[in-house]
Tab-separated table of C-alpha atoms and ligand atoms in Angstrom:
chain	number	residue	atom	x	y	z
P	1	UNK	CA	1.519	-64.709	-149.244
P	2	UNK	CA	1.853	-62.406	-146.269
P	3	UNK	CA	4.662	-60.468	-144.730
P	4	UNK	CA	6.584	-60.635	-141.503
P	5	UNK	CA	7.653	-57.048	-140.852
P	6	UNK	CA	9.605	-56.184	-143.959
P	7	UNK	CA	8.945	-58.690	-146.724
P	8	UNK	CA	6.705	-57.204	-149.400
P	9	UNK	CA	3.376	-58.871	-149.847
P	10	UNK	CA	0.744	-58.677	-152.461
P	11	UNK	CA	-2.323	-60.096	-150.778
P	12	UNK	CA	-5.633	-59.307	-152.487
P	13	UNK	CA	-8.149	-58.172	-149.892
P	14	UNK	CA	-11.776	-57.661	-150.818
P	15	UNK	CA	-13.371	-55.354	-148.263
P	16	UNK	CA	-17.177	-55.437	-148.162
P	17	UNK	CA	-18.814	-52.642	-146.184
P	18	UNK	CA	-22.391	-52.859	-144.962
P	19	UNK	CA	-24.468	-50.019	-143.554
P	20	UNK	CA	-23.400	-49.105	-140.039
P	21	UNK	CA	-21.748	-46.138	-138.399
P	22	UNK	CA	-18.574	-48.216	-137.962
P	23	UNK	CA	-18.111	-47.845	-141.749
P	24	UNK	CA	-15.925	-44.836	-140.982
P	25	UNK	CA	-13.397	-47.176	-139.308
P	26	UNK	CA	-13.132	-49.165	-142.538
P	27	UNK	CA	-11.423	-46.200	-144.178
P	28	UNK	CA	-8.547	-46.601	-141.713
P	29	UNK	CA	-8.589	-50.345	-142.358
P	30	UNK	CA	-7.981	-49.745	-146.069
P	31	UNK	CA	-5.075	-47.446	-145.253
P	32	UNK	CA	-3.498	-49.988	-142.888
P	33	UNK	CA	-3.920	-52.874	-145.315
P	34	UNK	CA	-2.282	-50.933	-148.110
P	35	UNK	CA	0.528	-49.924	-145.772
P	36	UNK	CA	1.131	-53.651	-145.199
P	37	UNK	CA	1.469	-54.096	-148.943
P	38	UNK	CA	-2.002	-55.514	-149.684
P	39	UNK	CA	-4.084	-54.655	-152.728
P	40	UNK	CA	-7.582	-53.634	-151.646
P	41	UNK	CA	-10.854	-53.543	-153.537
P	42	UNK	CA	-13.977	-52.209	-151.894
P	43	UNK	CA	-17.616	-53.224	-152.200
P	44	UNK	CA	-20.324	-51.156	-150.500
P	45	UNK	CA	-23.998	-51.751	-149.898
P	46	UNK	CA	-26.331	-48.851	-150.663
P	47	UNK	CA	-26.831	-48.386	-146.906
P	48	UNK	CA	-23.059	-48.158	-146.357
P	49	UNK	CA	-22.870	-45.340	-148.892
P	50	UNK	CA	-25.222	-43.341	-146.650
P	51	UNK	CA	-22.519	-43.340	-143.969
P	52	UNK	CA	-19.301	-42.797	-145.934
P	53	UNK	CA	-18.863	-41.677	-149.518
P	54	UNK	CA	-17.511	-44.258	-152.006
P	55	UNK	CA	-15.052	-41.550	-153.060
P	56	UNK	CA	-13.263	-41.918	-149.726
P	57	UNK	CA	-12.674	-45.608	-150.367
P	58	UNK	CA	-11.789	-45.059	-154.004
P	59	UNK	CA	-9.111	-42.563	-152.986
P	60	UNK	CA	-7.726	-44.763	-150.200
P	61	UNK	CA	-7.774	-48.055	-152.105
P	62	UNK	CA	-6.722	-46.645	-155.474
P	63	UNK	CA	-9.491	-48.707	-157.110
P	64	UNK	CA	-13.081	-47.964	-158.146
P	65	UNK	CA	-15.689	-48.918	-155.550
P	66	UNK	CA	-18.298	-51.537	-156.487
P	67	UNK	CA	-21.886	-51.440	-155.342
P	68	UNK	CA	-24.076	-52.875	-158.121
P	69	UNK	CA	-24.773	-56.547	-158.649
P	70	UNK	CA	-25.286	-56.172	-162.359
P	71	UNK	CA	-22.383	-53.998	-163.432
P	72	UNK	CA	-22.347	-53.455	-167.195
P	73	UNK	CA	-18.774	-52.152	-167.011
P	74	UNK	CA	-17.435	-55.423	-165.651
P	75	UNK	CA	-16.399	-58.179	-168.021
P	76	UNK	CA	-19.513	-60.176	-169.075
P	77	UNK	CA	-21.450	-58.163	-166.445
P	78	UNK	CA	-20.307	-60.845	-163.956
P	79	UNK	CA	-18.585	-58.429	-161.567
P	80	UNK	CA	-19.273	-60.532	-158.489
P	81	UNK	CA	-17.585	-63.594	-159.972
P	82	UNK	CA	-14.460	-61.766	-161.120
P	83	UNK	CA	-14.174	-59.949	-157.786
P	84	UNK	CA	-14.603	-63.208	-155.875
P	85	UNK	CA	-11.944	-64.880	-158.040
P	86	UNK	CA	-9.554	-61.979	-157.514
P	87	UNK	CA	-9.753	-62.087	-153.699
P	88	UNK	CA	-7.285	-63.919	-151.421
P	89	UNK	CA	-9.509	-62.951	-148.496
P	90	UNK	CA	-12.974	-61.425	-148.122
P	91	UNK	CA	-13.620	-59.259	-145.067
P	92	UNK	CA	-17.077	-57.866	-144.290
P	93	UNK	CA	-16.473	-54.866	-142.013
P	94	UNK	CA	-18.666	-53.609	-140.590
P	95	UNK	CA	-20.983	-56.603	-140.794
P	96	UNK	CA	-24.446	-55.526	-139.676
P	97	UNK	CA	-26.976	-57.919	-138.128
P	98	UNK	CA	-28.895	-57.845	-141.419
P	99	UNK	CA	-25.825	-58.722	-143.501
P	100	UNK	CA	-24.838	-61.528	-141.114
P	101	UNK	CA	-28.374	-62.927	-141.312
P	102	UNK	CA	-28.389	-62.795	-145.124
P	103	UNK	CA	-24.996	-64.516	-145.345
P	104	UNK	CA	-25.925	-67.214	-142.853
P	105	UNK	CA	-29.087	-68.021	-144.830
P	106	UNK	CA	-27.412	-67.779	-148.236
P	107	UNK	CA	-29.558	-64.908	-149.516
P	108	UNK	CA	-28.001	-63.109	-152.471
P	109	UNK	CA	-29.999	-59.995	-153.283
P	110	UNK	CA	-27.169	-57.475	-153.618
P	111	UNK	CA	-23.499	-57.412	-154.581
P	112	UNK	CA	-22.154	-57.980	-151.056
P	113	UNK	CA	-24.316	-61.013	-150.229
P	114	UNK	CA	-23.768	-62.492	-153.697
P	115	UNK	CA	-20.021	-62.066	-153.306
P	116	UNK	CA	-20.165	-63.925	-150.017
P	117	UNK	CA	-21.776	-66.873	-151.803
P	118	UNK	CA	-19.360	-66.707	-154.727
P	119	UNK	CA	-16.216	-66.415	-152.584
P	120	UNK	CA	-14.001	-69.477	-152.340
P	121	UNK	CA	-11.264	-67.674	-150.351
P	122	UNK	CA	-11.195	-67.389	-146.521
P	123	UNK	CA	-14.012	-65.129	-145.279
P	124	UNK	CA	-13.825	-62.871	-142.213
P	125	UNK	CA	-16.608	-60.816	-140.648
P	126	UNK	CA	-16.246	-57.944	-138.167
P	127	UNK	CA	-19.725	-57.493	-136.656
P	128	UNK	CA	-20.874	-54.052	-135.518
P	129	UNK	CA	-24.278	-53.330	-134.049
P	130	UNK	CA	-26.178	-52.221	-130.974
P	131	UNK	CA	-25.433	-54.478	-127.993
P	132	UNK	CA	-29.042	-55.716	-127.694
P	133	UNK	CA	-29.049	-56.703	-131.365
P	134	UNK	CA	-25.742	-58.547	-130.856
P	135	UNK	CA	-27.087	-60.509	-127.873
P	136	UNK	CA	-30.393	-61.387	-129.617
P	137	UNK	CA	-30.651	-65.163	-129.921
P	138	UNK	CA	-31.171	-65.100	-133.663
P	139	UNK	CA	-28.008	-63.037	-134.208
P	140	UNK	CA	-26.023	-65.443	-132.056
P	141	UNK	CA	-27.479	-68.377	-134.006
P	142	UNK	CA	-26.458	-66.706	-137.257
P	143	UNK	CA	-22.934	-66.172	-135.920
P	144	UNK	CA	-22.662	-69.822	-134.885
P	145	UNK	CA	-23.919	-70.875	-138.298
P	146	UNK	CA	-21.352	-68.700	-140.057
P	147	UNK	CA	-18.583	-70.087	-137.843
P	148	UNK	CA	-19.672	-73.626	-138.675
P	149	UNK	CA	-19.403	-72.641	-142.348
P	150	UNK	CA	-15.747	-71.725	-141.773
P	151	UNK	CA	-16.138	-67.953	-141.439
P	152	UNK	CA	-13.738	-66.255	-138.996
P	153	UNK	CA	-15.530	-63.819	-136.711
P	154	UNK	CA	-13.398	-60.899	-135.486
P	155	UNK	CA	-14.825	-59.186	-132.391
P	156	UNK	CA	-17.041	-57.402	-131.664
P	157	UNK	CA	-15.541	-55.485	-128.749
P	158	UNK	CA	-17.079	-54.171	-125.578
P	159	UNK	CA	-17.417	-50.447	-124.882
P	160	UNK	CA	-19.377	-47.277	-125.523
P	161	UNK	CA	-21.579	-47.414	-128.602
P	162	UNK	CA	-22.662	-44.716	-131.030
P	163	UNK	CA	-26.265	-45.253	-129.849
P	164	UNK	CA	-25.261	-44.191	-126.322
P	165	UNK	CA	-25.379	-47.697	-124.837
P	166	UNK	CA	-22.477	-49.719	-123.485
P	167	UNK	CA	-21.754	-53.378	-124.185
P	168	UNK	CA	-20.579	-55.791	-126.852
P	169	UNK	CA	-21.161	-54.609	-130.401
P	170	UNK	CA	-18.366	-52.165	-131.263
P	171	UNK	CA	-16.504	-53.172	-134.389
P	172	UNK	CA	-12.945	-54.310	-133.617
P	173	UNK	CA	-10.280	-51.696	-134.216
P	174	UNK	CA	-8.827	-51.530	-137.751
P	175	UNK	CA	-5.371	-52.530	-136.427
P	176	UNK	CA	-6.821	-55.722	-135.000
P	177	UNK	CA	-8.712	-56.602	-138.199
P	178	UNK	CA	-5.615	-55.835	-140.247
P	179	UNK	CA	-3.578	-58.200	-138.084
P	180	UNK	CA	-6.093	-60.987	-138.643
P	181	UNK	CA	-6.022	-60.504	-142.384
P	182	UNK	CA	-2.323	-60.052	-142.832
P	183	UNK	CA	-0.892	-62.263	-140.125
P	184	UNK	CA	-3.540	-64.956	-139.976
P	185	UNK	CA	-3.887	-65.730	-136.275
P	186	UNK	CA	-4.957	-69.269	-136.981
P	187	UNK	CA	-1.731	-69.868	-138.896
P	188	UNK	CA	0.176	-72.837	-137.500
P	189	UNK	CA	3.229	-70.691	-136.825
P	190	UNK	CA	4.385	-72.883	-133.903
P	191	UNK	CA	3.627	-76.176	-135.568
P	192	UNK	CA	5.898	-78.944	-134.265
P	193	UNK	CA	7.255	-76.825	-131.389
P	194	UNK	CA	6.901	-77.419	-127.653
P	195	UNK	CA	5.930	-74.432	-125.502
P	196	UNK	CA	6.239	-74.241	-121.720
P	197	UNK	CA	4.209	-71.498	-120.020
P	198	UNK	CA	3.990	-70.462	-116.380
P	199	UNK	CA	0.780	-68.783	-115.236
P	200	UNK	CA	-0.998	-67.394	-112.213
P	201	UNK	CA	0.251	-66.421	-108.771
P	202	UNK	CA	2.191	-68.403	-106.213
P	203	UNK	CA	1.207	-68.800	-102.576
P	204	UNK	CA	3.907	-68.625	-99.909
P	205	UNK	CA	2.585	-70.151	-96.679
P	206	UNK	CA	3.064	-68.467	-93.303
P	207	UNK	CA	1.240	-71.099	-91.300
P	208	UNK	CA	-1.347	-73.805	-92.087
P	209	UNK	CA	-4.070	-71.194	-92.850
P	210	UNK	CA	-2.288	-68.079	-94.144
P	211	UNK	CA	-0.154	-67.263	-97.137
P	212	UNK	CA	1.389	-64.367	-99.091
P	213	UNK	CA	0.173	-64.060	-102.674
P	214	UNK	CA	-0.644	-61.493	-105.392
P	215	UNK	CA	-3.533	-60.508	-107.662
P	216	UNK	CA	-2.638	-62.631	-110.693
P	217	UNK	CA	-5.697	-64.465	-112.054
P	218	UNK	CA	-3.776	-66.590	-114.565
P	219	UNK	CA	-5.842	-65.172	-117.459
P	220	UNK	CA	-2.820	-63.954	-119.420
P	221	UNK	CA	-0.924	-67.241	-119.054
P	222	UNK	CA	-3.964	-69.365	-119.902
P	223	UNK	CA	-4.726	-67.184	-122.939
P	224	UNK	CA	-1.134	-67.754	-124.071
P	225	UNK	CA	-1.541	-71.509	-123.632
P	226	UNK	CA	-4.658	-71.367	-125.794
P	227	UNK	CA	-2.999	-69.218	-128.459
P	228	UNK	CA	0.091	-71.450	-128.590
P	229	UNK	CA	-2.150	-74.488	-128.941
P	230	UNK	CA	-4.055	-72.808	-131.791
P	231	UNK	CA	-0.721	-72.014	-133.409
P	232	UNK	CA	0.035	-75.737	-133.569
P	233	UNK	CA	2.333	-76.096	-130.548
P	234	UNK	CA	2.379	-78.837	-127.931
P	235	UNK	CA	1.789	-76.909	-124.706
P	236	UNK	CA	2.749	-77.501	-121.070
P	237	UNK	CA	1.264	-75.124	-118.513
P	238	UNK	CA	2.767	-74.815	-115.035
P	239	UNK	CA	0.004	-73.111	-113.127
P	240	UNK	CA	-0.258	-71.505	-109.735
P	241	UNK	CA	-3.642	-71.658	-107.972
P	242	UNK	CA	-6.278	-70.068	-110.239
P	243	UNK	CA	-10.002	-70.437	-110.914
P	244	UNK	CA	-9.565	-71.225	-114.615
P	245	UNK	CA	-9.917	-74.367	-116.690
P	246	UNK	CA	-7.003	-75.112	-118.969
P	247	UNK	CA	-7.717	-75.817	-122.633
P	248	UNK	CA	-8.120	-79.493	-123.501
P	249	UNK	CA	-4.889	-80.987	-124.875
P	250	UNK	CA	-2.696	-78.810	-122.676
P	251	UNK	CA	-0.483	-80.708	-120.240
P	252	UNK	CA	-1.068	-78.975	-116.886
P	253	UNK	CA	1.204	-79.119	-113.825
P	254	UNK	CA	-0.496	-77.535	-110.816
P	255	UNK	CA	1.778	-75.965	-108.216
P	256	UNK	CA	1.312	-73.684	-105.251
P	257	UNK	CA	4.599	-72.149	-104.109
P	258	UNK	CA	7.445	-70.421	-105.948
P	259	UNK	CA	9.706	-73.326	-104.998
P	260	UNK	CA	7.261	-75.845	-106.532
P	261	UNK	CA	6.981	-73.714	-109.668
P	262	UNK	CA	10.778	-73.596	-109.863
P	263	UNK	CA	11.037	-77.402	-109.623
P	264	UNK	CA	8.285	-77.961	-112.205
P	265	UNK	CA	9.636	-75.465	-114.750
P	266	UNK	CA	13.265	-76.534	-114.390
P	267	UNK	CA	12.383	-80.211	-114.855
P	268	UNK	CA	10.579	-79.428	-118.121
P	269	UNK	CA	12.440	-76.485	-119.680
P	270	UNK	CA	15.142	-78.429	-121.493
P	271	UNK	CA	12.534	-80.456	-123.322
P	272	UNK	CA	10.777	-77.333	-124.707
P	273	UNK	CA	11.531	-74.929	-127.557
P	274	UNK	CA	9.942	-71.872	-125.932
P	275	UNK	CA	9.494	-70.790	-122.303
P	276	UNK	CA	7.075	-67.952	-121.477
P	277	UNK	CA	7.156	-66.792	-117.851
P	278	UNK	CA	3.737	-65.174	-117.461
P	279	UNK	CA	3.363	-66.209	-113.811
P	280	UNK	CA	3.586	-63.649	-111.041
P	281	UNK	CA	6.089	-65.581	-108.957
P	282	UNK	CA	6.661	-64.380	-105.402
P	283	UNK	CA	10.029	-62.626	-105.136
P	284	UNK	CA	10.207	-63.456	-101.425
P	285	UNK	CA	8.816	-66.204	-99.264
P	286	UNK	CA	8.758	-66.616	-95.461
P	287	UNK	CA	11.991	-68.091	-94.127
P	288	UNK	CA	9.945	-70.733	-92.338
P	289	UNK	CA	6.372	-71.870	-92.232
P	290	UNK	CA	4.943	-72.185	-88.731
P	291	UNK	CA	3.448	-75.628	-88.228
P	292	UNK	CA	0.671	-74.210	-86.077
P	293	UNK	CA	-1.549	-71.189	-86.595
P	294	UNK	CA	0.342	-68.041	-85.549
P	295	UNK	CA	-1.358	-66.594	-82.483
P	296	UNK	CA	-2.229	-62.934	-82.079
P	297	UNK	CA	0.000	-61.888	-79.197
P	298	UNK	CA	2.064	-58.760	-79.751
P	299	UNK	CA	1.005	-55.338	-81.025
P	300	UNK	CA	3.487	-55.572	-83.884
P	301	UNK	CA	4.965	-58.566	-85.612
P	302	UNK	CA	7.845	-58.947	-88.073
P	303	UNK	CA	8.076	-61.430	-90.898
P	304	UNK	CA	11.457	-62.583	-92.098
P	305	UNK	CA	11.459	-63.295	-95.825
P	306	UNK	CA	14.044	-64.758	-98.139
P	307	UNK	CA	14.470	-64.338	-101.859
P	308	UNK	CA	12.966	-67.062	-104.019
P	309	UNK	CA	14.912	-68.606	-106.906
P	310	UNK	CA	14.520	-66.607	-110.123
P	311	UNK	CA	13.023	-69.220	-112.451
P	312	UNK	CA	13.184	-67.064	-115.562
P	313	UNK	CA	16.840	-66.162	-115.077
P	314	UNK	CA	17.741	-69.807	-114.443
P	315	UNK	CA	15.977	-70.970	-117.606
P	316	UNK	CA	17.803	-68.300	-119.613
P	317	UNK	CA	21.134	-69.530	-118.215
P	318	UNK	CA	20.657	-73.148	-119.275
P	319	UNK	CA	23.165	-74.429	-121.833
P	320	UNK	CA	20.450	-75.952	-124.006
P	321	UNK	CA	17.857	-73.300	-123.358
P	322	UNK	CA	14.469	-72.640	-124.907
P	323	UNK	CA	13.635	-69.295	-126.571
P	324	UNK	CA	13.022	-67.455	-123.310
P	325	UNK	CA	10.295	-64.835	-122.907
P	326	UNK	CA	9.745	-62.985	-119.643
P	327	UNK	CA	7.023	-60.665	-118.454
P	328	UNK	CA	7.634	-57.460	-116.547
P	329	UNK	CA	4.886	-56.041	-114.360
P	330	UNK	CA	5.650	-52.451	-113.443
P	331	UNK	CA	3.875	-49.551	-111.784
P	332	UNK	CA	6.465	-47.001	-113.020
P	333	UNK	CA	9.453	-46.648	-115.384
P	334	UNK	CA	8.116	-49.563	-117.425
P	335	UNK	CA	10.539	-49.312	-120.342
P	336	UNK	CA	13.628	-48.882	-118.162
P	337	UNK	CA	12.832	-51.822	-115.875
P	338	UNK	CA	11.816	-54.037	-118.790
P	339	UNK	CA	15.051	-53.306	-120.666
P	340	UNK	CA	17.050	-54.008	-117.503
P	341	UNK	CA	15.316	-57.374	-117.090
P	342	UNK	CA	15.829	-58.239	-120.766
P	343	UNK	CA	19.566	-57.649	-120.539
P	344	UNK	CA	20.105	-58.581	-116.870
P	345	UNK	CA	18.381	-61.954	-117.199
P	346	UNK	CA	19.700	-62.547	-120.748
P	347	UNK	CA	16.201	-63.046	-122.214
P	348	UNK	CA	15.222	-63.347	-125.873
P	349	UNK	CA	12.181	-61.164	-125.312
P	350	UNK	CA	10.289	-59.393	-122.545
P	351	UNK	CA	6.618	-58.381	-122.512
P	352	UNK	CA	6.140	-55.430	-120.203
P	353	UNK	CA	2.792	-54.387	-118.823
P	354	UNK	CA	1.567	-51.600	-116.608
P	355	UNK	CA	-0.003	-52.870	-113.409
P	356	UNK	CA	-1.913	-51.181	-110.601
P	357	UNK	CA	-3.918	-49.046	-113.033
P	358	UNK	CA	-7.663	-48.924	-113.688
P	359	UNK	CA	-7.471	-51.160	-116.727
P	360	UNK	CA	-5.139	-53.969	-117.785
P	361	UNK	CA	-2.535	-55.986	-115.886
P	362	UNK	CA	-3.507	-58.185	-112.939
P	363	UNK	CA	-6.966	-59.793	-112.921
P	364	UNK	CA	-8.276	-57.733	-115.832
P	365	UNK	CA	-9.976	-59.042	-118.975
P	366	UNK	CA	-7.814	-56.711	-121.025
P	367	UNK	CA	-4.173	-55.837	-121.248
P	368	UNK	CA	-1.622	-54.017	-123.368
P	369	UNK	CA	2.017	-54.998	-123.773
P	370	UNK	CA	5.215	-53.237	-124.702
P	371	UNK	CA	7.441	-55.996	-126.037
P	372	UNK	CA	11.233	-55.614	-126.199
P	373	UNK	CA	13.933	-57.768	-127.717
P	374	UNK	CA	17.595	-56.946	-128.222
P	375	UNK	CA	17.204	-55.334	-131.636
P	376	UNK	CA	13.720	-53.885	-131.415
P	377	UNK	CA	10.404	-53.352	-129.727
P	378	UNK	CA	6.689	-53.407	-130.489
P	379	UNK	CA	3.596	-52.090	-128.745
P	380	UNK	CA	0.574	-54.374	-128.624
P	381	UNK	CA	-2.412	-52.116	-127.958
P	382	UNK	CA	-5.024	-52.637	-125.231
P	383	UNK	CA	-7.311	-55.508	-126.181
P	384	UNK	CA	-8.728	-58.622	-124.559
P	385	UNK	CA	-6.134	-61.078	-123.288
P	386	UNK	CA	-7.011	-63.767	-125.866
P	387	UNK	CA	-6.303	-61.485	-128.802
P	388	UNK	CA	-3.238	-60.082	-127.090
P	389	UNK	CA	-1.925	-63.608	-126.518
P	390	UNK	CA	-2.361	-64.439	-130.207
P	391	UNK	CA	-0.423	-61.314	-131.143
P	392	UNK	CA	2.372	-62.157	-128.721
P	393	UNK	CA	2.575	-65.741	-129.988
P	394	UNK	CA	2.890	-64.449	-133.576
P	395	UNK	CA	5.595	-62.023	-132.507
P	396	UNK	CA	7.503	-64.800	-130.737
P	397	UNK	CA	7.305	-66.978	-133.843
P	398	UNK	CA	8.516	-64.083	-136.018
P	399	UNK	CA	11.470	-63.371	-133.727
P	400	UNK	CA	12.389	-67.067	-133.553
P	401	UNK	CA	12.244	-67.276	-137.337
P	402	UNK	CA	14.390	-64.150	-137.576
P	403	UNK	CA	16.925	-65.609	-135.147
P	404	UNK	CA	17.200	-68.828	-137.139
P	405	UNK	CA	17.595	-67.069	-140.475
Z	1	PMT	O1	-2.590	-63.429	-114.388
Z	1	PMT	P1	-3.313	-62.180	-114.858
Z	1	PMT	O2	-4.328	-61.703	-113.862
Z	1	PMT	O3	-3.895	-62.365	-116.236
Z	1	PMT	O4	-2.239	-60.990	-114.960
Z	1	PMT	C1	-1.184	-61.074	-115.863
Z	1	PMT	C2	0.142	-60.615	-115.235
Z	1	PMT	C3	0.064	-59.134	-114.939
Z	1	PMT	C4	0.432	-61.397	-113.966
Z	1	PMT	C5	1.272	-60.945	-116.271
Z	1	PMT	O5	0.956	-60.296	-117.455
Z	1	PMT	C6	2.639	-60.528	-115.773
Z	1	PMT	O6	3.069	-59.401	-115.881
Z	1	PMT	N1	3.362	-61.515	-115.205
Z	1	PMT	C7	4.677	-61.293	-114.554
Z	1	PMT	C8	4.413	-60.704	-113.207
Z	1	PMT	C9	5.717	-60.539	-112.441
Z	1	PMT	O7	5.940	-61.248	-111.507
Z	1	PMT	O8	6.527	-59.656	-112.959
Z	1	PMT	P2	8.012	-59.346	-112.388
Z	1	PMT	O9	8.405	-58.114	-113.107
Z	1	PMT	O10	8.003	-59.326	-110.889
Z	1	PMT	O11	8.841	-60.598	-112.849
Z	1	PMT	C10	9.596	-60.590	-114.062
Z	1	PMT	C11	9.657	-61.954	-114.664
Z	1	PMT	O12	10.413	-62.833	-113.823
Z	1	PMT	C12	8.320	-62.629	-114.899
Z	1	PMT	O13	8.373	-63.302	-116.146
Z	1	PMT	C13	8.227	-63.644	-113.766
Z	1	PMT	O14	7.469	-64.793	-114.151
Z	1	PMT	C14	9.683	-63.997	-113.551
Z	1	PMT	N2	10.042	-64.423	-112.196
Z	1	PMT	C15	9.931	-63.566	-111.146
Z	1	PMT	C16	10.319	-63.967	-109.888
Z	1	PMT	C17	10.817	-65.282	-109.706
Z	1	PMT	N3	11.185	-65.719	-108.510
Z	1	PMT	N4	10.915	-66.104	-110.762
Z	1	PMT	C18	10.545	-65.704	-111.990
Z	1	PMT	O15	10.635	-66.486	-112.938
């Protein structure tokens, strides 16, 4: 049982904390989980207790913290079995390299590793360690082994580390881990639905060798295609020219110009339940394409452009229209412009992002979105585009469900 926004849930989360500095973030994780209505019980290794006091977790979870394998106070001294039975999900956060290695080999020499073996519920790990330890072959082998055993690995993220180095190894943020646990990104929330996504830039030719384009890499659109596929949807991707490979099982239509994208999307939209316009479609294209290379003759030259057809607005106007989600890329007044597009184009939802900044937006690995719909809004914090896409897909499915009910 989990909740969409305002339905109370009662999910039992067993949080196992191993000994790393990221243990302090787990305190916030407990708070967030409880805020979402989950019951939380905490298990700590002895090393973890060197970083944060069990009292902190006892106060936040409202339950005693467990650390001993043989706990005389537990029924039949079989604490690990009763805790494992109680849990709807087990999350090890932070999961150190040592803990990951023990779990992957099935060692059970303390409460945490024994619980991992005893657990029959879904297991999640949020690794946290120095970047060199994370990249070490044996750690990567252990991670692969855990994945093949059905464990969901959350993160780690890239960035500054407590040891002073920079790289992959930071534990994912508590909000992100909470989302995984409470909203199950692998849930088949779009099962049976057909999703049409546009991605990448368009190219508007000036002559046989030149064109007008933009900085879109297609990463956001392709990540959405992947997330929709994972959510159980049948996915069609209309893609401008990008250097990416589409996920297997996605039906790809490659286009180059805004006009071609318009034709491709309009021919498919009616047959889909959801349309997500993540492409950066040219707003203007040259009135005519010269058939020969334009020669350098005058000191100044003027291009005459004409407006392209607004694909998103046309989809939203269809009589039998899909749930229509637009993107807004803005360098200023993000909220105002996004709201105008939501209403002006009659969209079901719009995902607005800042562009032209140091991080996020065009051709970045990361992004953040401010999502608006007619009755509400939600901020999806800066994270990599794959995770962001999963969050947006869940939000779309929630809003569709809300609309139907
Ligand atoms: O591809 P990446 O490098 O990963 O970058 C992602 C992104 C920044 C391109 C993406 O997240 C994004 O913001 N895409 C929309 C970019 C854009 O063109 O925004 P806009 O505000 O100009 O357009 C608003 C909406 O209208 C968009 O959904 C766009 O697809 C759509 N549109 C625009 C013009 C047009 N002729 N037809 C359209 O359908």
